[in-house]
CSV table of C-alpha atoms in Angstrom, one decimal:
chain,number,residue,atom,x,y,z
A,1,UNK,CA,0.4,23.7,-43.3
A,2,UNK,CA,1.0,24.3,-39.6
A,3,UNK,CA,1.4,21.0,-37.8
A,4,UNK,CA,-1.2,19.6,-35.4
A,5,UNK,CA,1.4,19.5,-32.7
A,6,UNK,CA,2.2,23.2,-33.1
A,7,UNK,CA,-1.5,24.1,-33.1
A,8,UNK,CA,-2.3,22.0,-30.0
A,9,UNK,CA,0.8,23.3,-28.2
A,10,UNK,CA,-0.3,26.8,-28.8
A,11,UNK,CA,-3.8,26.0,-27.6
A,12,UNK,CA,-2.5,24.4,-24.5
A,13,UNK,CA,-0.4,27.5,-23.8
A,14,UNK,CA,-3.6,29.6,-24.2
A,15,UNK,CA,-5.6,27.4,-22.0
A,16,UNK,CA,-3.1,27.3,-19.2
A,17,UNK,CA,-2.1,30.9,-19.4
A,18,UNK,CA,-4.8,32.0,-16.9
A,19,UNK,CA,-4.7,31.5,-13.2
A,20,UNK,CA,-5.3,27.9,-12.1
A,21,UNK,CA,-8.6,27.1,-10.3
A,22,UNK,CA,-8.7,27.8,-6.6
A,23,UNK,CA,-8.4,24.1,-5.7
A,24,UNK,CA,-5.1,23.5,-7.6
A,25,UNK,CA,-2.8,23.7,-4.7
A,26,UNK,CA,-0.3,21.1,-5.9
A,27,UNK,CA,2.9,21.7,-7.9
A,28,UNK,CA,2.6,22.0,-11.7
A,29,UNK,CA,4.8,18.9,-12.4
A,30,UNK,CA,5.5,15.5,-10.8
A,31,UNK,CA,8.9,16.4,-9.4
A,32,UNK,CA,7.4,16.4,-5.8
A,33,UNK,CA,5.6,13.1,-6.1
A,34,UNK,CA,6.0,11.3,-2.8
A,35,UNK,CA,7.2,14.3,-0.9
A,36,UNK,CA,5.8,14.5,2.7
A,37,UNK,CA,4.1,17.8,3.4
A,38,UNK,CA,2.7,17.1,6.8
A,39,UNK,CA,2.4,14.5,9.5
A,40,UNK,CA,0.5,13.5,12.6
A,41,UNK,CA,0.7,10.7,15.2
A,42,UNK,CA,-1.6,8.1,16.6
A,43,UNK,CA,-0.2,6.8,19.8
A,44,UNK,CA,-1.2,6.5,23.5
A,45,UNK,CA,-2.8,9.8,24.3
A,46,UNK,CA,-2.3,11.2,20.8
A,47,UNK,CA,-4.4,11.6,17.7
A,48,UNK,CA,-7.6,10.8,19.7
A,49,UNK,CA,-6.4,7.3,20.7
A,50,UNK,CA,-7.2,6.5,24.3
A,51,UNK,CA,-6.0,2.9,24.5
A,52,UNK,CA,-3.6,1.7,27.2
A,53,UNK,CA,-0.3,0.5,25.8
A,54,UNK,CA,2.9,-0.8,27.4
A,55,UNK,CA,6.5,-0.4,26.3
A,56,UNK,CA,7.3,-3.2,23.9
A,57,UNK,CA,3.7,-3.8,22.7
A,58,UNK,CA,4.8,-3.3,19.1
A,59,UNK,CA,1.7,-1.1,18.5
A,60,UNK,CA,1.7,-0.6,14.7
A,61,UNK,CA,3.5,-3.8,13.8
A,62,UNK,CA,0.8,-4.1,11.2
A,63,UNK,CA,-1.8,-1.6,10.0
A,64,UNK,CA,-4.6,-1.9,7.5
A,65,UNK,CA,-7.5,0.3,6.3
A,66,UNK,CA,-10.4,-2.1,6.6
A,67,UNK,CA,-13.5,-0.2,5.4
A,68,UNK,CA,-16.3,1.6,7.2
A,69,UNK,CA,-17.1,-0.7,10.2
A,70,UNK,CA,-19.4,1.7,12.1
A,71,UNK,CA,-21.3,3.1,9.1
A,72,UNK,CA,-20.4,6.7,9.6
A,73,UNK,CA,-19.0,7.2,6.1
A,74,UNK,CA,-15.3,7.2,7.1
A,75,UNK,CA,-13.0,4.2,6.6
A,76,UNK,CA,-11.7,2.6,9.8
A,77,UNK,CA,-8.3,1.1,10.6
A,78,UNK,CA,-7.0,-2.0,12.2
A,79,UNK,CA,-3.7,-1.8,14.0
A,80,UNK,CA,-1.8,-4.8,15.2
A,81,UNK,CA,0.0,-4.9,18.6
A,82,UNK,CA,1.6,-8.3,18.4
A,83,UNK,CA,3.4,-8.1,21.8
A,84,UNK,CA,0.5,-7.1,23.9
A,85,UNK,CA,0.3,-9.2,27.1
A,86,UNK,CA,-3.4,-9.4,27.9
A,87,UNK,CA,-3.4,-13.2,28.0
A,88,UNK,CA,0.3,-13.9,28.4
A,89,UNK,CA,3.6,-12.6,27.3
A,90,UNK,CA,3.4,-11.4,23.7
A,91,UNK,CA,0.1,-13.1,23.1
A,92,UNK,CA,-0.9,-10.1,21.0
A,93,UNK,CA,-3.9,-7.9,20.2
A,94,UNK,CA,-5.6,-5.9,17.5
A,95,UNK,CA,-7.1,-2.4,17.9
A,96,UNK,CA,-10.0,-1.3,15.7
A,97,UNK,CA,-9.7,2.4,15.3
A,98,UNK,CA,-12.9,4.3,14.4
A,99,UNK,CA,-11.6,7.2,12.4
A,100,UNK,CA,-13.0,10.7,11.8
A,101,UNK,CA,-12.7,12.7,8.6
A,102,UNK,CA,-9.9,14.7,10.0
A,103,UNK,CA,-7.8,11.5,10.5
A,104,UNK,CA,-8.1,11.5,14.3
A,105,UNK,CA,-9.5,8.5,16.2
A,106,UNK,CA,-13.0,8.9,17.6
A,107,UNK,CA,-13.0,5.7,19.6
A,108,UNK,CA,-11.5,2.2,19.5
A,109,UNK,CA,-12.2,-1.5,20.3
A,110,UNK,CA,-9.5,-3.8,21.4
A,111,UNK,CA,-9.5,-7.5,20.3
A,112,UNK,CA,-7.3,-9.9,22.2
A,113,UNK,CA,-7.6,-13.2,24.0
A,114,UNK,CA,-9.5,-11.6,26.8
A,115,UNK,CA,-11.4,-8.8,25.1
A,116,UNK,CA,-13.5,-7.9,22.1
A,117,UNK,CA,-15.4,-11.2,21.7
A,118,UNK,CA,-12.4,-13.2,20.4
A,119,UNK,CA,-12.2,-16.8,21.7
A,120,UNK,CA,-8.7,-18.2,21.7
A,121,UNK,CA,-8.4,-21.8,20.5
A,122,UNK,CA,-7.2,-24.7,22.6
A,123,UNK,CA,-3.4,-24.4,23.0
A,124,UNK,CA,-3.4,-20.6,22.9
A,125,UNK,CA,-0.5,-19.5,25.1
A,126,UNK,CA,2.3,-16.9,25.2
A,127,UNK,CA,4.2,-15.8,22.1
A,128,UNK,CA,1.3,-16.1,19.7
A,129,UNK,CA,1.9,-12.5,18.3
A,130,UNK,CA,-1.7,-12.2,17.4
A,131,UNK,CA,-1.9,-9.0,15.3
A,132,UNK,CA,1.5,-9.5,13.7
A,133,UNK,CA,-0.5,-9.1,10.4
A,134,UNK,CA,-3.9,-7.6,9.7
A,135,UNK,CA,-5.8,-7.4,6.4
A,136,UNK,CA,-9.1,-6.2,5.0
A,137,UNK,CA,-11.4,-8.9,3.7
A,138,UNK,CA,-14.4,-6.8,2.7
A,139,UNK,CA,-17.9,-8.0,3.8
A,140,UNK,CA,-17.2,-11.7,3.7
A,141,UNK,CA,-20.4,-12.9,5.3
A,142,UNK,CA,-22.7,-10.3,3.7
A,143,UNK,CA,-24.0,-8.7,6.9
A,144,UNK,CA,-23.0,-5.1,5.8
A,145,UNK,CA,-20.0,-4.9,8.1
A,146,UNK,CA,-16.4,-5.3,6.9
A,147,UNK,CA,-14.4,-8.3,8.2
A,148,UNK,CA,-10.7,-8.8,8.7
A,149,UNK,CA,-8.0,-11.4,8.7
A,150,UNK,CA,-5.4,-11.5,11.6
A,151,UNK,CA,-2.1,-13.3,11.6
A,152,UNK,CA,-0.6,-15.0,14.7
A,153,UNK,CA,2.5,-16.7,13.3
A,154,UNK,CA,4.3,-17.9,16.5
A,155,UNK,CA,3.7,-19.7,19.8
A,156,UNK,CA,3.2,-23.2,18.4
A,157,UNK,CA,-0.1,-22.4,16.7
A,158,UNK,CA,0.8,-20.5,13.5
A,159,UNK,CA,-2.6,-19.4,12.2
A,160,UNK,CA,-4.7,-16.8,10.4
A,161,UNK,CA,-7.9,-15.9,12.0
A,162,UNK,CA,-10.9,-14.7,10.0
A,163,UNK,CA,-12.8,-12.3,12.3
A,164,UNK,CA,-16.4,-11.3,11.4
A,165,UNK,CA,-17.0,-7.9,13.0
A,166,UNK,CA,-20.0,-6.2,14.5
A,167,UNK,CA,-20.4,-2.5,13.8
A,168,UNK,CA,-18.9,-1.7,17.2
A,169,UNK,CA,-15.7,-3.6,16.3
A,170,UNK,CA,-16.3,-6.6,18.5
A,171,UNK,CA,-16.0,-10.1,17.0
A,172,UNK,CA,-19.4,-11.5,15.9
A,173,UNK,CA,-17.9,-14.9,14.7
A,174,UNK,CA,-14.5,-16.3,13.9
A,175,UNK,CA,-12.7,-19.0,12.0
A,176,UNK,CA,-9.2,-20.3,12.1
A,177,UNK,CA,-6.9,-21.2,9.2
A,178,UNK,CA,-4.1,-23.3,10.7
A,179,UNK,CA,-0.7,-22.9,9.2
A,180,UNK,CA,1.0,-25.7,7.2
A,181,UNK,CA,4.4,-24.5,8.5
A,182,UNK,CA,5.9,-22.4,11.2
A,183,UNK,CA,5.6,-18.6,10.9
A,184,UNK,CA,2.5,-18.8,8.8
A,185,UNK,CA,0.7,-15.5,9.3
A,186,UNK,CA,3.6,-13.2,9.3
A,187,UNK,CA,1.8,-11.0,6.7
A,188,UNK,CA,-1.5,-11.2,4.9
A,189,UNK,CA,-2.7,-9.5,1.7
A,190,UNK,CA,-6.1,-9.8,0.0
A,191,UNK,CA,-6.0,-11.0,-3.5
A,192,UNK,CA,-9.6,-10.5,-4.6
A,193,UNK,CA,-11.5,-13.4,-5.9
A,194,UNK,CA,-8.7,-15.3,-7.5
A,195,UNK,CA,-10.5,-18.6,-8.3
A,196,UNK,CA,-13.8,-17.0,-9.3
A,197,UNK,CA,-16.0,-18.6,-6.7
A,198,UNK,CA,-17.4,-15.3,-5.4
A,199,UNK,CA,-15.3,-15.2,-2.2
A,200,UNK,CA,-12.2,-13.1,-1.6
A,201,UNK,CA,-9.0,-15.0,-1.4
A,202,UNK,CA,-5.8,-14.1,0.6
A,203,UNK,CA,-2.1,-14.7,0.4
A,204,UNK,CA,-0.3,-15.4,3.7
A,205,UNK,CA,3.4,-14.9,4.4
A,206,UNK,CA,5.9,-17.2,6.1
A,207,UNK,CA,8.3,-14.5,7.4
A,208,UNK,CA,11.2,-15.9,5.6
A,209,UNK,CA,12.5,-17.6,8.7
A,210,UNK,CA,14.1,-21.0,9.1
A,211,UNK,CA,12.9,-23.3,6.3
A,212,UNK,CA,9.8,-21.3,5.5
A,213,UNK,CA,10.9,-18.9,2.7
A,214,UNK,CA,7.4,-19.2,1.3
A,215,UNK,CA,3.9,-17.8,1.0
A,216,UNK,CA,0.6,-19.6,0.7
A,217,UNK,CA,-2.4,-18.7,-1.4
A,218,UNK,CA,-5.5,-19.4,0.8
A,219,UNK,CA,-8.8,-19.9,-1.0
A,220,UNK,CA,-11.4,-18.8,1.5
A,221,UNK,CA,-14.9,-20.0,1.9
A,222,UNK,CA,-17.7,-17.7,3.0
A,223,UNK,CA,-17.5,-19.1,6.6
A,224,UNK,CA,-13.8,-17.9,6.8
A,225,UNK,CA,-12.2,-21.3,6.6
A,226,UNK,CA,-9.9,-22.5,3.8
A,227,UNK,CA,-11.2,-24.5,0.9
A,228,UNK,CA,-7.7,-25.0,-0.4
A,229,UNK,CA,-4.1,-23.8,0.2
A,230,UNK,CA,-1.4,-23.5,-2.4
A,231,UNK,CA,2.3,-23.1,-1.3
A,232,UNK,CA,4.6,-21.0,-3.4
A,233,UNK,CA,8.4,-21.4,-2.6
A,234,UNK,CA,11.6,-22.4,-4.2
A,235,UNK,CA,10.3,-25.9,-4.7
A,236,UNK,CA,6.6,-25.4,-5.1
A,237,UNK,CA,3.9,-23.5,-6.9
A,238,UNK,CA,5.7,-22.8,-10.2
A,239,UNK,CA,8.3,-20.4,-8.7
A,240,UNK,CA,11.4,-20.3,-10.8
A,241,UNK,CA,14.8,-18.6,-10.1
A,242,UNK,CA,14.5,-18.7,-6.4
A,243,UNK,CA,17.3,-20.4,-4.3
A,244,UNK,CA,16.1,-22.4,-1.3
A,245,UNK,CA,18.6,-20.6,0.9
A,246,UNK,CA,17.3,-17.1,0.0
A,247,UNK,CA,15.8,-15.3,3.0
A,248,UNK,CA,12.8,-13.1,3.4
A,249,UNK,CA,10.8,-14.4,0.4
A,250,UNK,CA,7.1,-14.3,1.3
A,251,UNK,CA,7.6,-12.5,4.6
A,252,UNK,CA,5.9,-9.2,3.4
A,253,UNK,CA,3.2,-9.0,0.8
A,254,UNK,CA,1.0,-6.7,-1.2
A,255,UNK,CA,-0.6,-6.5,-4.6
A,256,UNK,CA,-0.2,-4.3,-7.7
A,257,UNK,CA,-2.7,-3.4,-10.5
A,258,UNK,CA,-2.9,-5.9,-13.4
A,259,UNK,CA,0.3,-5.6,-15.5
A,260,UNK,CA,-0.1,-8.5,-17.9
A,261,UNK,CA,-3.7,-8.1,-18.9
A,262,UNK,CA,-5.1,-11.3,-17.4
A,263,UNK,CA,-7.6,-9.4,-15.2
A,264,UNK,CA,-5.9,-10.3,-11.9
A,265,UNK,CA,-3.8,-8.1,-9.7
A,266,UNK,CA,-0.1,-9.0,-9.4
A,267,UNK,CA,1.5,-10.1,-6.1
A,268,UNK,CA,4.6,-8.4,-4.7
A,269,UNK,CA,6.9,-9.8,-2.1
A,270,UNK,CA,10.5,-9.1,-1.0
A,271,UNK,CA,13.6,-11.3,-0.8
A,272,UNK,CA,17.0,-10.8,0.8
A,273,UNK,CA,19.2,-13.1,-1.3
A,274,UNK,CA,22.0,-15.2,0.1
A,275,UNK,CA,24.5,-15.2,2.9
A,276,UNK,CA,26.3,-12.8,3.2
A,277,UNK,CA,23.4,-10.5,2.5
A,278,UNK,CA,23.2,-8.9,-0.9
A,279,UNK,CA,20.8,-6.2,-1.9
A,280,UNK,CA,17.1,-7.1,-1.5
A,281,UNK,CA,14.9,-7.9,-4.4
A,282,UNK,CA,11.3,-7.2,-5.0
A,283,UNK,CA,9.4,-10.0,-6.8
A,284,UNK,CA,6.3,-9.2,-8.8
A,285,UNK,CA,4.4,-12.4,-9.5
A,286,UNK,CA,1.5,-13.1,-11.8
A,287,UNK,CA,-0.7,-15.8,-10.4
A,288,UNK,CA,-2.8,-18.4,-12.1
A,289,UNK,CA,-6.4,-18.9,-10.8
A,290,UNK,CA,-5.1,-22.0,-8.9
A,291,UNK,CA,-2.5,-19.9,-7.0
A,292,UNK,CA,0.5,-21.1,-8.8
A,293,UNK,CA,3.0,-18.7,-10.5
A,294,UNK,CA,2.4,-17.9,-14.1
A,295,UNK,CA,5.2,-15.4,-14.6
A,296,UNK,CA,7.4,-13.2,-12.5
A,297,UNK,CA,9.7,-10.1,-12.6
A,298,UNK,CA,12.2,-8.9,-10.1
A,299,UNK,CA,13.5,-5.5,-9.1
A,300,UNK,CA,16.9,-5.0,-7.5
A,301,UNK,CA,16.8,-2.4,-4.7
A,302,UNK,CA,20.3,-1.1,-5.7
A,303,UNK,CA,19.0,-0.4,-9.3
A,304,UNK,CA,20.2,3.1,-10.1
A,305,UNK,CA,16.6,4.2,-10.5
A,306,UNK,CA,16.0,3.3,-6.8
A,307,UNK,CA,19.3,3.8,-5.2
A,308,UNK,CA,19.3,1.8,-2.0
A,309,UNK,CA,22.9,1.8,-0.7
A,310,UNK,CA,22.6,-0.3,2.4
A,311,UNK,CA,22.0,-4.0,1.8
A,312,UNK,CA,20.9,-4.6,5.4
A,313,UNK,CA,18.3,-1.8,5.6
A,314,UNK,CA,15.4,-4.2,5.5
A,315,UNK,CA,14.1,-2.9,2.2
A,316,UNK,CA,10.9,-4.7,1.5
A,317,UNK,CA,9.7,-4.9,5.2
A,318,UNK,CA,6.5,-3.1,4.5
A,319,UNK,CA,4.8,-2.8,1.1
A,320,UNK,CA,1.8,-0.7,-0.1
A,321,UNK,CA,0.6,0.3,-3.6
A,322,UNK,CA,-0.3,3.8,-4.7
A,323,UNK,CA,-0.1,5.7,-8.0
A,324,UNK,CA,2.0,8.6,-6.8
A,325,UNK,CA,3.2,10.1,-10.1
A,326,UNK,CA,-0.2,9.9,-11.9
A,327,UNK,CA,0.9,7.8,-14.9
A,328,UNK,CA,-1.9,5.3,-14.3
A,329,UNK,CA,0.5,2.6,-13.0
A,330,UNK,CA,0.5,1.8,-9.3
A,331,UNK,CA,3.8,2.6,-7.6
A,332,UNK,CA,5.1,1.0,-4.4
A,333,UNK,CA,5.7,2.4,-1.0
A,334,UNK,CA,8.4,0.2,0.5
A,335,UNK,CA,9.5,0.1,4.1
A,336,UNK,CA,13.1,-0.3,5.1
A,337,UNK,CA,12.8,-0.7,8.9
A,338,UNK,CA,16.5,-1.1,9.6
A,339,UNK,CA,17.6,2.0,7.7
A,340,UNK,CA,20.1,4.1,9.6
A,341,UNK,CA,19.3,7.6,8.5
A,342,UNK,CA,19.6,9.8,11.6
A,343,UNK,CA,20.4,6.8,13.9
A,344,UNK,CA,20.4,3.0,14.2
A,345,UNK,CA,17.4,1.2,12.8
A,346,UNK,CA,15.2,4.3,12.8
A,347,UNK,CA,13.7,3.2,9.5
A,348,UNK,CA,12.7,4.7,6.2
A,349,UNK,CA,10.2,4.5,3.4
A,350,UNK,CA,11.0,4.4,-0.3
A,351,UNK,CA,8.5,5.6,-2.9
A,352,UNK,CA,9.4,3.5,-5.9
A,353,UNK,CA,7.9,4.8,-9.2
A,354,UNK,CA,7.1,1.9,-11.7
A,355,UNK,CA,6.2,1.9,-15.3
A,356,UNK,CA,3.6,-0.4,-17.0
A,357,UNK,CA,6.0,-3.3,-17.0
A,358,UNK,CA,7.1,-2.9,-13.4
A,359,UNK,CA,10.5,-1.4,-14.3
A,360,UNK,CA,11.6,1.3,-11.8
A,361,UNK,CA,11.5,4.9,-13.1
A,362,UNK,CA,12.8,6.6,-10.0
A,363,UNK,CA,12.4,6.9,-6.3
A,364,UNK,CA,12.1,9.1,-3.3
A,365,UNK,CA,13.4,8.3,0.2
A,366,UNK,CA,11.4,9.4,3.2
A,367,UNK,CA,13.3,9.2,6.5
A,368,UNK,CA,14.6,11.3,9.4
A,369,UNK,CA,16.8,13.1,7.0
A,370,UNK,CA,15.0,13.0,3.7
A,371,UNK,CA,11.7,13.4,1.8
A,372,UNK,CA,10.2,16.2,3.8
A,373,UNK,CA,9.5,14.2,7.0
A,374,UNK,CA,10.0,16.4,10.0
A,375,UNK,CA,8.9,14.0,12.8
A,376,UNK,CA,11.2,12.7,15.5
A,377,UNK,CA,12.3,9.1,15.4
A,378,UNK,CA,14.3,7.1,17.9
A,379,UNK,CA,17.0,4.4,17.4
A,380,UNK,CA,15.1,1.1,16.8
A,381,UNK,CA,11.8,2.7,15.9
A,382,UNK,CA,11.5,0.6,12.7
A,383,UNK,CA,9.7,3.4,10.8
A,384,UNK,CA,7.9,2.0,7.7
A,385,UNK,CA,7.2,-1.5,9.1
A,386,UNK,CA,3.4,-1.1,8.5
A,387,UNK,CA,2.1,0.9,5.5
A,388,UNK,CA,-1.5,1.7,4.4
A,389,UNK,CA,-3.1,4.3,2.2
A,390,UNK,CA,-5.8,6.0,4.3
A,391,UNK,CA,-7.3,8.1,1.6
A,392,UNK,CA,-6.5,10.0,-1.7
A,393,UNK,CA,-7.6,13.5,-2.4
A,394,UNK,CA,-7.4,14.1,-6.2
A,395,UNK,CA,-8.5,17.7,-5.8
A,396,UNK,CA,-5.5,18.8,-3.7
A,397,UNK,CA,-3.2,16.1,-5.1
A,398,UNK,CA,-2.5,14.6,-1.7
A,399,UNK,CA,-2.5,11.1,-0.3
A,400,UNK,CA,-2.8,10.3,3.4
A,401,UNK,CA,-0.6,7.3,4.3
A,402,UNK,CA,-0.3,5.5,7.7
A,403,UNK,CA,3.3,4.5,8.4
A,404,UNK,CA,4.0,2.7,11.6
A,405,UNK,CA,7.1,2.8,13.9
A,406,UNK,CA,6.3,-0.1,16.2
A,407,UNK,CA,9.5,0.2,18.2
A,408,UNK,CA,11.8,-2.8,18.2
A,409,UNK,CA,12.1,-4.9,21.3
A,410,UNK,CA,15.6,-6.2,21.3
A,411,UNK,CA,18.7,-6.1,23.5
A,412,UNK,CA,20.1,-3.2,21.5
A,413,UNK,CA,17.0,-1.0,21.8
A,414,UNK,CA,15.2,-1.1,25.1
A,415,UNK,CA,11.5,-0.7,24.5
A,416,UNK,CA,10.8,2.7,26.1
A,417,UNK,CA,7.9,3.3,23.7
A,418,UNK,CA,5.0,1.0,22.9
A,419,UNK,CA,4.9,2.1,19.2
A,420,UNK,CA,3.5,4.8,17.1
A,421,UNK,CA,1.4,5.0,13.9
A,422,UNK,CA,2.5,8.1,11.9
A,423,UNK,CA,0.1,9.7,9.5
A,424,UNK,CA,1.8,11.3,6.4
A,425,UNK,CA,0.4,13.8,4.0
A,426,UNK,CA,2.2,13.1,0.7
A,427,UNK,CA,2.1,14.8,-2.7
A,428,UNK,CA,0.7,12.9,-5.7
A,429,UNK,CA,0.3,13.9,-9.3
A,430,UNK,CA,-2.8,13.5,-11.3
A,431,UNK,CA,-0.6,12.9,-14.3
A,432,UNK,CA,-1.0,12.3,-18.0
A,433,UNK,CA,-4.8,11.7,-18.1
A,434,UNK,CA,-5.9,14.7,-20.1
A,435,UNK,CA,-7.0,16.8,-17.1
A,436,UNK,CA,-5.5,20.1,-18.3
A,437,UNK,CA,-7.5,22.5,-16.1
A,438,UNK,CA,-7.3,20.3,-13.0
A,439,UNK,CA,-11.0,19.9,-12.4
A,440,UNK,CA,-10.6,16.1,-12.1
A,441,UNK,CA,-12.4,15.5,-15.5
A,442,UNK,CA,-10.7,14.5,-18.7
A,443,UNK,CA,-10.7,17.5,-21.2
A,444,UNK,CA,-11.9,17.4,-24.8
A,445,UNK,CA,-11.5,20.2,-27.3
A,446,UNK,CA,-14.2,20.5,-29.8
A,447,UNK,CA,-12.6,22.7,-32.5
A,448,UNK,CA,-16.0,23.6,-34.0
A,449,UNK,CA,-16.8,25.4,-30.7
A,450,UNK,CA,-13.3,26.9,-30.5
A,451,UNK,CA,-13.5,28.2,-34.1
A,452,UNK,CA,-16.8,29.9,-33.4
A,453,UNK,CA,-15.3,31.5,-30.3
A,454,UNK,CA,-12.1,32.8,-32.0
A,455,UNK,CA,-13.7,33.5,-35.4
A,456,UNK,CA,-13.5,31.4,-38.5
A,457,UNK,CA,-10.9,33.2,-40.5
A,458,UNK,CA,-8.1,30.8,-41.5
A,459,UNK,CA,-8.6,28.0,-43.9
A,460,UNK,CA,-8.9,25.1,-43.5
A,461,UNK,CA,-9.9,25.7,-39.9
A,462,UNK,CA,-13.4,27.0,-40.7
A,463,UNK,CA,-15.9,25.2,-38.5
A,464,UNK,CA,-13.2,23.5,-36.6
A,465,UNK,CA,-11.9,21.2,-39.4
A,466,UNK,CA,-8.2,21.2,-38.6
A,467,UNK,CA,-7.1,18.5,-41.1
A,468,UNK,CA,-9.4,19.4,-43.9
A,469,UNK,CA,-11.3,16.1,-44.0
A,470,UNK,CA,-14.7,17.7,-43.8
A,471,UNK,CA,-15.2,16.6,-40.2
A,472,UNK,CA,-15.1,18.8,-37.1
A,473,UNK,CA,-11.9,17.9,-35.2
A,474,UNK,CA,-12.3,16.8,-31.6
A,475,UNK,CA,-9.2,16.6,-29.4
A,476,UNK,CA,-9.2,14.1,-26.5
A,477,UNK,CA,-6.4,15.0,-24.2
A,478,UNK,CA,-6.4,11.6,-22.6
A,479,UNK,CA,-5.7,9.8,-25.9
A,480,UNK,CA,-2.9,12.1,-27.0
A,481,UNK,CA,-1.3,12.7,-23.6
A,482,UNK,CA,1.4,10.1,-24.2
A,483,UNK,CA,2.3,11.8,-27.5
A,484,UNK,CA,2.5,15.3,-26.1
A,485,UNK,CA,4.0,14.4,-22.7
A,486,UNK,CA,2.4,15.0,-19.4
A,487,UNK,CA,-0.4,17.5,-20.0
A,488,UNK,CA,-0.8,19.5,-16.9
């Protein structure tokens, strides 16, 4: 008897022999996953943004898609500008960008120590770097408007501020989570409701500076204050295999889809081991409901499947999940802000493809010289510092990603630009999910219908009974995709 594989393969060839539907503009395989096909800029006077910026403001030092603040049906964006000088040198600011469907900015609202309704606490001074981190919280207070968390890790008041927003982007109310150690607030990632109390929780980075090398799980209350804080470091929170001298751990953070089946997203952070520097690691951590570490995995950036060749490229300074190759497992976009492609510290992004156990399957580098990116970068731009998925279009197999180049302010790179947020159109693949004809629906073959269409002439296939068990055979492409490969 002709094998089921042969029959199905022939039927696949028949199904796919016609012209693809008009909307199928993407390639027929996943070899182009992560490739940049277009870009645009959001900067002073560009992309619809009309805000006033100064050189060295680090506009784009952090970026987050925060939900639809103004209720127009389009998600809006928060951009940190940690060295803004509204209320003193490097006090910092955040811009709420009200986006349009074409990814341009319709209007904006600045939030700083002197604008947007934010009230600085006692002791607020210079070097706060308010806006060094921004994160989406969802609608924390239930008023129908998304709220945000903002990090201010320096200046003697390391803190995370919970900002309850009005629909116009101004601050309706606020709360402060004071840091237990210096540099608290260098990055923030939402964890979902980790402890099951009905309120979203967050993880806060410590920038990997001095003695920090830590992150903190902050269990929020509905008023934006902290109910409890759990430190995770080399000596706390159940973290094993981490040397106290290792740098960068906890400085940059994101989450990945549940890999171990406990119903909770996994946490990702980066580490630059030892001195002299060795190649950075990515740590994937499974957390308990109390914020301690249950299990962990690590990925070396010089793994052959990734291929980082510069141990000091800053790999891990910027993290964002997105399923790029369509296998159902979230992959990682990883910033490497010191990467030297095309010039000193211009920066790069790595698309790292992961399997269901977080092992790297391959990668694509996006830089001045690679990955289809055609924009112009300057020395010291730190491209890839902030990363956020703006939207995904499954029909055209494209993802829109915001990738900032906040422009380093150091002795080596005079700050002749205030910073830029790049928008990147990248190719994704819908992948092995049984969508053979690319209409975004899983396909099912009912061989009874097929037999009627082609004629019932060959036993035992009368009435669509392929295996002769007396039951009409139905073929679910999603279930058998893994057996037959990537059905596209």
